[in-house]
PDB file of C-alpha atoms and ligand atoms in Angstrom:
ATOM      1  CA  MET A   1      22.612 -22.660 -30.911  1.00  0.00           C
ATOM      2  CA  GLY A   2      22.333 -26.212 -30.284  1.00  0.00           C
ATOM      3  CA  GLU A   3      21.671 -28.292 -27.204  1.00  0.00           C
ATOM      4  CA  GLU A   4      25.180 -28.861 -26.786  1.00  0.00           C
ATOM      5  CA  GLY A   5      25.671 -24.832 -26.291  1.00  0.00           C
ATOM      6  CA  THR A   6      28.816 -25.070 -28.481  1.00  0.00           C
ATOM      7  CA  ALA A   7      27.472 -21.187 -29.925  1.00  0.00           C
ATOM      8  CA  MET A   8      27.999 -19.853 -26.277  1.00  0.00           C
ATOM      9  CA  ARG A   9      31.224 -17.673 -26.076  1.00  0.00           C
ATOM     10  CA  ARG A  10      32.804 -17.937 -22.632  1.00  0.00           C
ATOM     11  CA  THR A  11      35.361 -15.926 -20.488  1.00  0.00           C
ATOM     12  CA  LEU A  12      37.717 -18.559 -18.901  1.00  0.00           C
ATOM     13  CA  VAL A  13      39.809 -17.196 -16.197  1.00  0.00           C
ATOM     14  CA  ILE A  14      42.898 -18.882 -14.491  1.00  0.00           C
ATOM     15  CA  SER A  15      45.359 -17.589 -11.896  1.00  0.00           C
ATOM     16  CA  ASP A  16      48.891 -18.617 -10.410  1.00  0.00           C
ATOM     17  CA  ILE A  17      50.027 -21.475 -12.200  1.00  0.00           C
ATOM     18  CA  HIS A  18      53.185 -21.216 -10.549  1.00  0.00           C
ATOM     19  CA  GLY A  19      54.741 -23.994 -12.697  1.00  0.00           C
ATOM     20  CA  CYS A  20      51.951 -26.693 -12.233  1.00  0.00           C
ATOM     21  CA  PHE A  21      51.830 -27.231 -15.874  1.00  0.00           C
ATOM     22  CA  ASP A  22      50.274 -30.894 -15.412  1.00  0.00           C
ATOM     23  CA  THR A  23      47.323 -29.631 -13.431  1.00  0.00           C
ATOM     24  CA  PHE A  24      47.197 -26.556 -16.042  1.00  0.00           C
ATOM     25  CA  LYS A  25      46.541 -29.135 -18.840  1.00  0.00           C
ATOM     26  CA  ASP A  26      44.308 -30.972 -16.548  1.00  0.00           C
ATOM     27  CA  LEU A  27      42.399 -28.087 -16.096  1.00  0.00           C
ATOM     28  CA  LEU A  28      42.397 -27.048 -19.904  1.00  0.00           C
ATOM     29  CA  HIS A  29      40.887 -30.411 -20.593  1.00  0.00           C
ATOM     30  CA  GLN A  30      37.981 -30.364 -17.824  1.00  0.00           C
ATOM     31  CA  ILE A  31      37.028 -27.066 -18.804  1.00  0.00           C
ATOM     32  CA  HIS A  32      37.082 -28.477 -22.553  1.00  0.00           C
ATOM     33  CA  PHE A  33      39.013 -25.457 -23.441  1.00  0.00           C
ATOM     34  CA  ASP A  34      37.976 -24.228 -27.164  1.00  0.00           C
ATOM     35  CA  THR A  35      40.383 -21.932 -28.802  1.00  0.00           C
ATOM     36  CA  LYS A  36      38.273 -21.117 -31.487  1.00  0.00           C
ATOM     37  CA  GLN A  37      35.338 -20.318 -29.010  1.00  0.00           C
ATOM     38  CA  ASP A  38      36.695 -19.110 -25.760  1.00  0.00           C
ATOM     39  CA  GLN A  39      38.476 -16.168 -24.392  1.00  0.00           C
ATOM     40  CA  LEU A  40      40.820 -17.564 -21.990  1.00  0.00           C
ATOM     41  CA  ILE A  41      42.792 -15.237 -19.724  1.00  0.00           C
ATOM     42  CA  LEU A  42      45.386 -15.692 -17.084  1.00  0.00           C
ATOM     43  CA  LEU A  43      46.270 -13.525 -14.380  1.00  0.00           C
ATOM     44  CA  GLY A  44      50.094 -14.107 -13.959  1.00  0.00           C
ATOM     45  CA  ASP A  45      52.535 -15.945 -11.637  1.00  0.00           C
ATOM     46  CA  TYR A  46      53.501 -18.430 -13.949  1.00  0.00           C
ATOM     47  CA  VAL A  47      56.831 -19.270 -12.752  1.00  0.00           C
ATOM     48  CA  ASP A  48      58.191 -20.744  -9.374  1.00  0.00           C
ATOM     49  CA  LYS A  49      57.125 -23.035  -6.455  1.00  0.00           C
ATOM     50  CA  GLY A  50      55.920 -25.889  -8.897  1.00  0.00           C
ATOM     51  CA  PRO A  51      57.982 -28.039 -10.846  1.00  0.00           C
ATOM     52  CA  LYS A  52      57.636 -27.142 -14.720  1.00  0.00           C
ATOM     53  CA  SER A  53      57.761 -23.395 -14.937  1.00  0.00           C
ATOM     54  CA  LYS A  54      59.448 -23.738 -18.191  1.00  0.00           C
ATOM     55  CA  GLU A  55      57.043 -25.994 -20.004  1.00  0.00           C
ATOM     56  CA  VAL A  56      54.186 -23.444 -18.485  1.00  0.00           C
ATOM     57  CA  VAL A  57      55.870 -20.409 -20.272  1.00  0.00           C
ATOM     58  CA  GLU A  58      56.633 -22.470 -23.344  1.00  0.00           C
ATOM     59  CA  LEU A  59      52.769 -23.177 -23.668  1.00  0.00           C
ATOM     60  CA  LEU A  60      51.760 -19.628 -22.953  1.00  0.00           C
ATOM     61  CA  ILE A  61      53.624 -18.063 -25.519  1.00  0.00           C
ATOM     62  CA  ASP A  62      52.254 -20.904 -28.102  1.00  0.00           C
ATOM     63  CA  LEU A  63      48.383 -19.835 -26.766  1.00  0.00           C
ATOM     64  CA  THR A  64      49.427 -16.275 -27.303  1.00  0.00           C
ATOM     65  CA  GLU A  65      50.559 -16.537 -30.639  1.00  0.00           C
ATOM     66  CA  LYS A  66      48.242 -19.096 -32.273  1.00  0.00           C
ATOM     67  CA  ASP A  67      45.063 -18.378 -29.629  1.00  0.00           C
ATOM     68  CA  GLY A  68      44.679 -14.976 -28.784  1.00  0.00           C
ATOM     69  CA  VAL A  69      44.942 -16.056 -25.168  1.00  0.00           C
ATOM     70  CA  ILE A  70      45.201 -12.943 -22.834  1.00  0.00           C
ATOM     71  CA  VAL A  71      48.518 -13.409 -20.293  1.00  0.00           C
ATOM     72  CA  LEU A  72      48.611 -10.593 -17.855  1.00  0.00           C
ATOM     73  CA  LYS A  73      52.104  -9.982 -15.471  1.00  0.00           C
ATOM     74  CA  GLY A  74      52.175 -11.174 -12.045  1.00  0.00           C
ATOM     75  CA  ASN A  75      55.295 -10.663  -9.548  1.00  0.00           C
ATOM     76  CA  HIS A  76      57.046 -13.665  -9.842  1.00  0.00           C
ATOM     77  CA  ASP A  77      57.037 -13.384 -13.745  1.00  0.00           C
ATOM     78  CA  GLN A  78      58.765  -9.812 -13.461  1.00  0.00           C
ATOM     79  CA  ARG A  79      60.976 -11.080 -10.556  1.00  0.00           C
ATOM     80  CA  PHE A  80      62.650 -13.854 -12.765  1.00  0.00           C
ATOM     81  CA  VAL A  81      63.315 -11.487 -15.446  1.00  0.00           C
ATOM     82  CA  ASP A  82      64.751  -9.258 -12.686  1.00  0.00           C
ATOM     83  CA  VAL A  83      67.121 -12.162 -11.706  1.00  0.00           C
ATOM     84  CA  ILE A  84      68.379 -13.609 -15.080  1.00  0.00           C
ATOM     85  CA  ALA A  85      68.474 -10.656 -17.106  1.00  0.00           C
ATOM     86  CA  LYS A  86      68.575  -7.672 -14.852  1.00  0.00           C
ATOM     87  CA  ASP A  87      70.978  -9.296 -12.150  1.00  0.00           C
ATOM     88  CA  ASP A  88      69.050  -7.668  -9.457  1.00  0.00           C
ATOM     89  CA  GLU A  89      70.576  -8.367  -6.130  1.00  0.00           C
ATOM     90  CA  GLN A  90      67.416  -7.450  -4.039  1.00  0.00           C
ATOM     91  CA  ALA A  91      65.222  -9.664  -6.456  1.00  0.00           C
ATOM     92  CA  LYS A  92      67.455 -12.303  -5.766  1.00  0.00           C
ATOM     93  CA  VAL A  93      67.124 -12.747  -2.042  1.00  0.00           C
ATOM     94  CA  LYS A  94      63.181 -12.700  -2.802  1.00  0.00           C
ATOM     95  CA  PHE A  95      63.560 -15.066  -5.639  1.00  0.00           C
ATOM     96  CA  PHE A  96      64.997 -17.838  -3.549  1.00  0.00           C
ATOM     97  CA  GLU A  97      62.764 -17.092  -0.779  1.00  0.00           C
ATOM     98  CA  HIS A  98      59.699 -17.871  -2.913  1.00  0.00           C
ATOM     99  CA  GLY A  99      60.286 -20.756  -5.004  1.00  0.00           C
ATOM    100  CA  GLY A 100      62.769 -19.770  -7.478  1.00  0.00           C
ATOM    101  CA  LEU A 101      65.017 -22.785  -6.965  1.00  0.00           C
ATOM    102  CA  GLN A 102      62.480 -24.606  -8.766  1.00  0.00           C
ATOM    103  CA  THR A 103      62.486 -22.444 -11.575  1.00  0.00           C
ATOM    104  CA  LEU A 104      66.028 -22.611 -12.258  1.00  0.00           C
ATOM    105  CA  ALA A 105      65.822 -26.585 -11.829  1.00  0.00           C
ATOM    106  CA  SER A 106      63.038 -26.518 -14.408  1.00  0.00           C
ATOM    107  CA  TYR A 107      65.174 -24.745 -17.051  1.00  0.00           C
ATOM    108  CA  CYS A 108      68.507 -26.033 -16.216  1.00  0.00           C
ATOM    109  CA  GLY A 109      68.364 -29.325 -14.759  1.00  0.00           C
ATOM    110  CA  GLN A 110      69.348 -29.754 -10.867  1.00  0.00           C
ATOM    111  CA  ALA A 111      72.918 -29.744 -11.105  1.00  0.00           C
ATOM    112  CA  LEU A 112      72.879 -26.289 -12.963  1.00  0.00           C
ATOM    113  CA  SER A 113      70.324 -24.923 -10.630  1.00  0.00           C
ATOM    114  CA  GLU A 114      72.723 -24.894  -7.709  1.00  0.00           C
ATOM    115  CA  ASP A 115      75.218 -22.290  -9.497  1.00  0.00           C
ATOM    116  CA  LEU A 116      73.091 -19.055 -10.018  1.00  0.00           C
ATOM    117  CA  ASN A 117      75.771 -17.522 -12.094  1.00  0.00           C
ATOM    118  CA  LYS A 118      75.908 -20.387 -14.447  1.00  0.00           C
ATOM    119  CA  ALA A 119      71.903 -20.558 -14.493  1.00  0.00           C
ATOM    120  CA  GLN A 120      71.874 -17.174 -15.358  1.00  0.00           C
ATOM    121  CA  LYS A 121      74.232 -17.538 -18.253  1.00  0.00           C
ATOM    122  CA  PHE A 122      72.221 -20.779 -19.146  1.00  0.00           C
ATOM    123  CA  ILE A 123      68.988 -19.230 -19.436  1.00  0.00           C
ATOM    124  CA  TYR A 124      70.040 -15.815 -20.774  1.00  0.00           C
ATOM    125  CA  LYS A 125      71.798 -17.673 -23.843  1.00  0.00           C
ATOM    126  CA  ASN A 126      69.154 -20.340 -24.341  1.00  0.00           C
ATOM    127  CA  TYR A 127      65.560 -18.907 -23.160  1.00  0.00           C
ATOM    128  CA  ARG A 128      66.201 -14.859 -23.773  1.00  0.00           C
ATOM    129  CA  HIS A 129      62.559 -15.185 -25.896  1.00  0.00           C
ATOM    130  CA  HIS A 130      60.942 -16.472 -22.567  1.00  0.00           C
ATOM    131  CA  LEU A 131      62.295 -13.458 -20.638  1.00  0.00           C
ATOM    132  CA  SER A 132      61.539 -11.058 -23.369  1.00  0.00           C
ATOM    133  CA  PHE A 133      58.204 -12.506 -23.652  1.00  0.00           C
ATOM    134  CA  LEU A 134      57.217 -12.314 -19.704  1.00  0.00           C
ATOM    135  CA  GLU A 135      58.866  -8.558 -19.502  1.00  0.00           C
ATOM    136  CA  SER A 136      56.381  -7.746 -22.495  1.00  0.00           C
ATOM    137  CA  LEU A 137      53.017  -8.776 -20.675  1.00  0.00           C
ATOM    138  CA  PRO A 138      50.740  -6.322 -19.696  1.00  0.00           C
ATOM    139  CA  TYR A 139      49.281  -5.573 -16.179  1.00  0.00           C
ATOM    140  CA  TYR A 140      45.587  -5.649 -16.903  1.00  0.00           C
ATOM    141  CA  PHE A 141      42.693  -6.659 -19.053  1.00  0.00           C
ATOM    142  CA  GLU A 142      39.300  -5.114 -19.215  1.00  0.00           C
ATOM    143  CA  ASP A 143      35.803  -5.930 -21.082  1.00  0.00           C
ATOM    144  CA  ASN A 144      32.579  -4.734 -20.830  1.00  0.00           C
ATOM    145  CA  HIS A 145      31.730  -6.233 -17.102  1.00  0.00           C
ATOM    146  CA  HIS A 146      35.206  -6.467 -15.422  1.00  0.00           C
ATOM    147  CA  ILE A 147      38.671  -5.834 -15.034  1.00  0.00           C
ATOM    148  CA  TYR A 148      41.257  -8.511 -15.063  1.00  0.00           C
ATOM    149  CA  VAL A 149      44.368  -8.051 -12.636  1.00  0.00           C
ATOM    150  CA  HIS A 150      47.361 -10.139 -10.827  1.00  0.00           C
ATOM    151  CA  ALA A 151      46.890  -8.691  -7.502  1.00  0.00           C
ATOM    152  CA  GLY A 152      44.083  -5.831  -7.333  1.00  0.00           C
ATOM    153  CA  LEU A 153      43.234  -2.306  -7.418  1.00  0.00           C
ATOM    154  CA  ASN A 154      44.356   0.324  -5.126  1.00  0.00           C
ATOM    155  CA  PRO A 155      41.335   2.237  -4.036  1.00  0.00           C
ATOM    156  CA  ARG A 156      43.338   5.488  -3.721  1.00  0.00           C
ATOM    157  CA  PHE A 157      43.451   5.997  -7.325  1.00  0.00           C
ATOM    158  CA  ALA A 158      40.026   7.569  -8.620  1.00  0.00           C
ATOM    159  CA  ASP A 159      41.771   6.154 -12.212  1.00  0.00           C
ATOM    160  CA  TRP A 160      42.775   2.708 -11.640  1.00  0.00           C
ATOM    161  CA  LYS A 161      44.991   2.495 -14.618  1.00  0.00           C
ATOM    162  CA  GLN A 162      47.479   5.398 -12.822  1.00  0.00           C
ATOM    163  CA  GLN A 163      48.184   2.869  -9.861  1.00  0.00           C
ATOM    164  CA  SER A 164      51.899   1.675  -9.975  1.00  0.00           C
ATOM    165  CA  PRO A 165      53.132  -1.507 -11.589  1.00  0.00           C
ATOM    166  CA  HIS A 166      53.752  -2.678  -7.804  1.00  0.00           C
ATOM    167  CA  ASP A 167      50.043  -2.260  -6.940  1.00  0.00           C
ATOM    168  CA  PHE A 168      48.823  -4.201 -10.320  1.00  0.00           C
ATOM    169  CA  MET A 169      51.516  -6.886  -9.174  1.00  0.00           C
ATOM    170  CA  TYR A 170      51.393  -6.628  -5.068  1.00  0.00           C
ATOM    171  CA  ILE A 171      48.602  -5.200  -3.681  1.00  0.00           C
ATOM    172  CA  LYS A 172      46.447  -7.427  -0.829  1.00  0.00           C
ATOM    173  CA  ASP A 173      44.622  -6.017   2.120  1.00  0.00           C
ATOM    174  CA  ASP A 174      44.258  -2.321   0.645  1.00  0.00           C
ATOM    175  CA  PHE A 175      42.125  -3.894  -2.041  1.00  0.00           C
ATOM    176  CA  PHE A 176      40.541  -6.896  -0.917  1.00  0.00           C
ATOM    177  CA  LYS A 177      39.581  -5.355   2.222  1.00  0.00           C
ATOM    178  CA  ASN A 178      38.056  -2.240   1.299  1.00  0.00           C
ATOM    179  CA  THR A 179      35.178  -1.655  -1.830  1.00  0.00           C
ATOM    180  CA  THR A 180      36.690  -0.674  -4.946  1.00  0.00           C
ATOM    181  CA  VAL A 181      35.783   2.559  -6.804  1.00  0.00           C
ATOM    182  CA  VAL A 182      35.150   1.244  -9.897  1.00  0.00           C
ATOM    183  CA  LYS A 183      31.995   0.219 -11.547  1.00  0.00           C
ATOM    184  CA  LYS A 184      33.283  -2.976 -13.109  1.00  0.00           C
ATOM    185  CA  THR A 185      33.955  -6.459 -10.982  1.00  0.00           C
ATOM    186  CA  VAL A 186      37.790  -6.888 -10.704  1.00  0.00           C
ATOM    187  CA  ILE A 187      38.674 -10.362 -11.054  1.00  0.00           C
ATOM    188  CA  PHE A 188      42.072 -11.082  -9.370  1.00  0.00           C
ATOM    189  CA  GLY A 189      44.655 -13.915  -8.366  1.00  0.00           C
ATOM    190  CA  HIS A 190      47.776 -13.297  -5.858  1.00  0.00           C
ATOM    191  CA  THR A 191      45.943 -13.930  -2.634  1.00  0.00           C
ATOM    192  CA  LYS A 192      45.484 -17.201  -2.014  1.00  0.00           C
ATOM    193  CA  THR A 193      41.144 -17.399  -1.576  1.00  0.00           C
ATOM    194  CA  ILE A 194      42.100 -20.058   1.530  1.00  0.00           C
ATOM    195  CA  HIS A 195      43.039 -16.487   3.049  1.00  0.00           C
ATOM    196  CA  LEU A 196      39.827 -14.835   2.123  1.00  0.00           C
ATOM    197  CA  HIS A 197      37.715 -17.563   3.431  1.00  0.00           C
ATOM    198  CA  SER A 198      37.595 -21.188   4.541  1.00  0.00           C
ATOM    199  CA  THR A 199      38.398 -22.973   1.418  1.00  0.00           C
ATOM    200  CA  ALA A 200      40.644 -22.689  -1.407  1.00  0.00           C
ATOM    201  CA  ASP A 201      37.630 -22.571  -3.631  1.00  0.00           C
ATOM    202  CA  ILE A 202      36.853 -19.078  -5.973  1.00  0.00           C
ATOM    203  CA  TRP A 203      35.984 -16.305  -3.304  1.00  0.00           C
ATOM    204  CA  PHE A 204      33.043 -14.204  -4.521  1.00  0.00           C
ATOM    205  CA  GLY A 205      33.557 -10.864  -2.501  1.00  0.00           C
ATOM    206  CA  GLY A 206      30.570  -9.028  -4.203  1.00  0.00           C
ATOM    207  CA  ASP A 207      32.566  -6.039  -6.356  1.00  0.00           C
ATOM    208  CA  LYS A 208      35.351  -8.525  -6.820  1.00  0.00           C
ATOM    209  CA  ILE A 209      36.423 -12.233  -7.280  1.00  0.00           C
ATOM    210  CA  GLY A 210      39.450 -13.972  -5.830  1.00  0.00           C
ATOM    211  CA  ILE A 211      40.524 -17.126  -7.975  1.00  0.00           C
ATOM    212  CA  ASP A 212      44.218 -18.107  -6.766  1.00  0.00           C
ATOM    213  CA  GLY A 213      43.635 -21.898  -5.201  1.00  0.00           C
ATOM    214  CA  GLY A 214      47.001 -22.337  -3.947  1.00  0.00           C
ATOM    215  CA  CYS A 215      47.963 -24.655  -6.517  1.00  0.00           C
ATOM    216  CA  SER A 216      51.768 -24.660  -5.818  1.00  0.00           C
ATOM    217  CA  SER A 217      51.108 -25.178  -2.168  1.00  0.00           C
ATOM    218  CA  GLY A 218      49.291 -28.389  -2.652  1.00  0.00           C
ATOM    219  CA  PHE A 219      45.383 -27.125  -2.888  1.00  0.00           C
ATOM    220  CA  GLN A 220      44.122 -26.434  -6.259  1.00  0.00           C
ATOM    221  CA  LEU A 221      43.612 -24.525  -9.562  1.00  0.00           C
ATOM    222  CA  ASN A 222      40.554 -23.059 -10.654  1.00  0.00           C
ATOM    223  CA  CYS A 223      38.878 -21.642 -13.437  1.00  0.00           C
ATOM    224  CA  LEU A 224      36.160 -18.965 -13.250  1.00  0.00           C
ATOM    225  CA  GLU A 225      33.946 -19.510 -16.441  1.00  0.00           C
ATOM    226  CA  ILE A 226      32.076 -15.840 -17.298  1.00  0.00           C
ATOM    227  CA  THR A 227      29.045 -16.594 -19.658  1.00  0.00           C
ATOM    228  CA  ALA A 228      27.294 -13.018 -19.073  1.00  0.00           C
ATOM    229  CA  GLU A 229      27.346 -10.095 -16.748  1.00  0.00           C
ATOM    230  CA  ASN A 230      26.848 -11.758 -13.067  1.00  0.00           C
ATOM    231  CA  THR A 231      26.773 -15.556 -14.502  1.00  0.00           C
ATOM    232  CA  TYR A 232      29.424 -17.143 -13.364  1.00  0.00           C
ATOM    233  CA  ARG A 233      30.284 -21.208 -12.764  1.00  0.00           C
ATOM    234  CA  SER A 234      33.560 -22.216 -10.791  1.00  0.00           C
ATOM    235  CA  TYR A 235      35.887 -25.133 -11.553  1.00  0.00           C
ATOM    236  CA  ARG A 236      38.974 -26.617  -9.938  1.00  0.00           C
ATOM    237  CA  VAL A 237      41.619 -29.374 -10.292  1.00  0.00           C
ATOM    238  CA  LYS A 238      43.349 -30.297  -7.026  1.00  0.00           C
ATOM    239  CA  PHE A 239      47.199 -30.324  -7.412  1.00  0.00           C
ATOM    240  CA  SER A 240      49.134 -32.995  -9.325  1.00  0.00           C
TER     241      SER A 240
HETATM  242 MN1   MN B 301      51.393 -13.323  -6.942  1.00  0.00          MN
END
């Protein structure tokens, strides 16, 4: 291993990109993401709120196919599929309450985005591969020392893999206010770290680590670098 440390294998974790394509690219550049050496893990919520959801999903499909990037599913990703492909009425209400209009504009342009019916048809016709990609994403990943999820683990499940998809994508207080029932450290997004401590930086909460820097709310996109058990480094890029 040279002084440059090029042989060091890194796990890099990023969450809640929410259409912030430019910030995501800046962050990958800042951390010198090396597709051959590094294991990149993304914790979900790629669409809504930010301006470039389509570009984000396009890049993720590419990264998954070519570079073995691990891409988990967030609640916004499932909801986008439910609105466009399943025409789910309840999902539509939540979609527009939480930044869905920006996703339609990203896929269809401003004018078409104002007519949901037309936007649905346009996206279904031209980007069905994006919908099937998002629909197919897994809820978790684990390695020797860590469990990676979008929202968290429900402590009521001794076997955490038995918890519901809803828990994987939505759980908040029941997870982060309690100690976990697992041995591995849980890495999660979904809850902005500004709600967990006084800054948008990564929150090291003992048995769990929160990384959602609230980029789409004007804060920052974080990256957690893991090089060994309990060896962490934080990176951040301010929203741009
Ligand atoms: Mn979320």
